[in-house]
PDB file of C-alpha atoms in Angstrom:
ATOM      1  CA  UNK A 172       0.000   0.000   0.000  1.00 88.00           C
ATOM      2  CA  UNK A 173       1.301   3.439  -0.903  1.00 90.00           C
ATOM      3  CA  UNK A 174       0.109   7.026  -0.565  1.00 92.00           C
ATOM      4  CA  UNK A 175      -2.080   6.762  -3.670  1.00 92.00           C
ATOM      5  CA  UNK A 176      -3.841   3.720  -2.204  1.00 93.00           C
ATOM      6  CA  UNK A 177      -4.447   5.616   1.034  1.00 94.00           C
ATOM      7  CA  UNK A 178      -5.910   8.485  -0.962  1.00 94.00           C
ATOM      8  CA  UNK A 179      -8.363   6.010  -2.489  1.00 95.00           C
ATOM      9  CA  UNK A 180      -9.404   4.894   0.993  1.00 96.00           C
ATOM     10  CA  UNK A 181      -9.927   8.518   2.045  1.00 94.00           C
ATOM     11  CA  UNK A 182     -11.923   9.255  -1.103  1.00 95.00           C
ATOM     12  CA  UNK A 183     -14.271   6.332  -0.370  1.00 96.00           C
ATOM     13  CA  UNK A 184     -14.708   7.218   3.307  1.00 97.00           C
ATOM     14  CA  UNK A 185     -15.054  10.988   3.041  1.00 97.00           C
ATOM     15  CA  UNK A 186     -15.099  12.120  -0.610  1.00 96.00           C
ATOM     16  CA  UNK A 187     -15.969  15.737   0.232  1.00 97.00           C
ATOM     17  CA  UNK A 188     -13.265  16.207   2.854  1.00 96.00           C
ATOM     18  CA  UNK A 189     -10.744  18.858   1.814  1.00 94.00           C
ATOM     19  CA  UNK A 190      -7.275  17.339   1.738  1.00 93.00           C
ATOM     20  CA  UNK A 191      -5.250  19.979  -0.048  1.00 91.00           C
ATOM     21  CA  UNK A 192      -5.372  23.771  -0.060  1.00 88.00           C
ATOM     22  CA  UNK A 193      -3.309  26.147  -2.122  1.00 83.00           C
ATOM     23  CA  UNK A 194      -1.529  29.043  -0.468  1.00 74.00           C
ATOM     24  CA  UNK A 195      -3.926  31.997  -0.883  1.00 72.00           C
ATOM     25  CA  UNK A 196      -0.969  34.392  -1.029  1.00 71.00           C
ATOM     26  CA  UNK A 197       0.402  32.542  -4.078  1.00 64.00           C
ATOM     27  CA  UNK A 198      -2.716  33.064  -6.153  1.00 65.00           C
ATOM     28  CA  UNK A 199      -6.348  32.049  -6.134  1.00 70.00           C
ATOM     29  CA  UNK A 200      -7.184  29.948  -3.089  1.00 75.00           C
ATOM     30  CA  UNK A 201      -7.761  26.556  -4.663  1.00 86.00           C
ATOM     31  CA  UNK A 202      -8.655  23.476  -2.666  1.00 91.00           C
ATOM     32  CA  UNK A 203      -9.138  19.801  -3.497  1.00 93.00           C
ATOM     33  CA  UNK A 204     -11.446  17.304  -1.875  1.00 95.00           C
ATOM     34  CA  UNK A 205     -10.373  13.691  -1.531  1.00 96.00           C
ATOM     35  CA  UNK A 206     -12.537  12.696  -4.502  1.00 97.00           C
ATOM     36  CA  UNK A 207     -11.277  15.578  -6.670  1.00 96.00           C
ATOM     37  CA  UNK A 208      -7.631  14.885  -5.836  1.00 96.00           C
ATOM     38  CA  UNK A 209      -8.061  11.194  -6.616  1.00 96.00           C
ATOM     39  CA  UNK A 210      -9.772  11.965  -9.939  1.00 97.00           C
ATOM     40  CA  UNK A 211      -7.116  14.517 -10.920  1.00 96.00           C
ATOM     41  CA  UNK A 212      -4.304  12.078 -10.090  1.00 96.00           C
ATOM     42  CA  UNK A 213      -6.035   9.360 -12.128  1.00 97.00           C
ATOM     43  CA  UNK A 214      -6.352  11.701 -15.132  1.00 97.00           C
ATOM     44  CA  UNK A 215      -2.706  12.738 -14.935  1.00 96.00           C
ATOM     45  CA  UNK A 216      -1.624   9.105 -14.540  1.00 97.00           C
ATOM     46  CA  UNK A 217      -3.618   8.191 -17.658  1.00 97.00           C
ATOM     47  CA  UNK A 218      -1.905  10.979 -19.568  1.00 97.00           C
ATOM     48  CA  UNK A 219       1.541   9.894 -18.401  1.00 96.00           C
ATOM     49  CA  UNK A 220       0.724   6.303 -19.347  1.00 97.00           C
ATOM     50  CA  UNK A 221      -0.349   7.460 -22.804  1.00 98.00           C
ATOM     51  CA  UNK A 222       3.049   9.166 -23.157  1.00 96.00           C
ATOM     52  CA  UNK A 223       4.732   5.853 -22.390  1.00 96.00           C
ATOM     53  CA  UNK A 224       5.456   5.993 -18.660  1.00 96.00           C
ATOM     54  CA  UNK A 225       5.511   2.474 -17.217  1.00 97.00           C
ATOM     55  CA  UNK A 226       6.068   0.860 -13.802  1.00 96.00           C
ATOM     56  CA  UNK A 227       9.654   1.266 -12.655  1.00 96.00           C
ATOM     57  CA  UNK A 228      10.347   4.270 -14.895  1.00 97.00           C
ATOM     58  CA  UNK A 229      11.817   7.344 -13.273  1.00 97.00           C
ATOM     59  CA  UNK A 230      10.278  10.790 -13.585  1.00 95.00           C
ATOM     60  CA  UNK A 231      12.262  13.907 -12.712  1.00 94.00           C
ATOM     61  CA  UNK A 232      10.297  16.681 -10.989  1.00 90.00           C
ATOM     62  CA  UNK A 233      11.560  20.245 -10.951  1.00 88.00           C
ATOM     63  CA  UNK A 234       8.784  21.887  -8.958  1.00 87.00           C
ATOM     64  CA  UNK A 235       8.560  23.923  -5.806  1.00 83.00           C
ATOM     65  CA  UNK A 236       6.145  23.431  -2.953  1.00 82.00           C
ATOM     66  CA  UNK A 237       2.987  23.556  -5.020  1.00 84.00           C
ATOM     67  CA  UNK A 238      -0.165  21.450  -5.211  1.00 87.00           C
ATOM     68  CA  UNK A 239       0.969  20.269  -8.644  1.00 89.00           C
ATOM     69  CA  UNK A 240       3.928  18.545  -6.990  1.00 92.00           C
ATOM     70  CA  UNK A 241       1.583  16.469  -4.864  1.00 93.00           C
ATOM     71  CA  UNK A 242      -0.700  15.738  -7.794  1.00 94.00           C
ATOM     72  CA  UNK A 243       2.250  14.641  -9.923  1.00 95.00           C
ATOM     73  CA  UNK A 244       3.623  12.487  -7.142  1.00 95.00           C
ATOM     74  CA  UNK A 245       0.281  10.739  -6.704  1.00 96.00           C
ATOM     75  CA  UNK A 246       0.004  10.116 -10.454  1.00 97.00           C
ATOM     76  CA  UNK A 247       3.505   8.652 -10.608  1.00 97.00           C
ATOM     77  CA  UNK A 248       2.703   6.401  -7.648  1.00 95.00           C
ATOM     78  CA  UNK A 249      -0.500   5.296  -9.367  1.00 96.00           C
ATOM     79  CA  UNK A 250       1.554   4.033 -12.294  1.00 96.00           C
ATOM     80  CA  UNK A 251       4.168   2.332 -10.142  1.00 96.00           C
ATOM     81  CA  UNK A 252       6.887   4.643 -11.392  1.00 97.00           C
ATOM     82  CA  UNK A 253       9.480   6.464  -9.302  1.00 96.00           C
ATOM     83  CA  UNK A 254       9.581  10.210  -8.734  1.00 94.00           C
ATOM     84  CA  UNK A 255      13.010  11.847  -8.627  1.00 94.00           C
ATOM     85  CA  UNK A 256      12.669  15.325  -7.086  1.00 91.00           C
ATOM     86  CA  UNK A 257      15.212  17.886  -8.261  1.00 89.00           C
ATOM     87  CA  UNK A 258      16.174  20.721  -5.950  1.00 84.00           C
ATOM     88  CA  UNK A 259      15.064  24.077  -7.361  1.00 83.00           C
ATOM     89  CA  UNK A 260      18.205  25.690  -5.982  1.00 80.00           C
ATOM     90  CA  UNK A 261      20.332  23.510  -8.270  1.00 74.00           C
ATOM     91  CA  UNK A 262      20.749  25.564 -11.449  1.00 70.00           C
ATOM     92  CA  UNK A 263      23.656  23.952 -13.293  1.00 66.00           C
TER      93      UNK A 263
END
């Protein structure tokens, strides 16, 4: 069981519970319920699969602390791939 599987459990138990909120100072205050986060991760995973991502593949992420990072991580987990976070401070 991984974090994506636990999200599925949360979405079944309390689909309308808000699990993720965007920083209101960074832009519009977005929020995601368990059901919405699960559906968004599933859609992104389907898109990544269509591009050829398969279990065991590695995906580099160059993102800051944003909701998209979490969404991407969940999608990669859904596919059984591996996320490789890259530090934003590393510029070379």
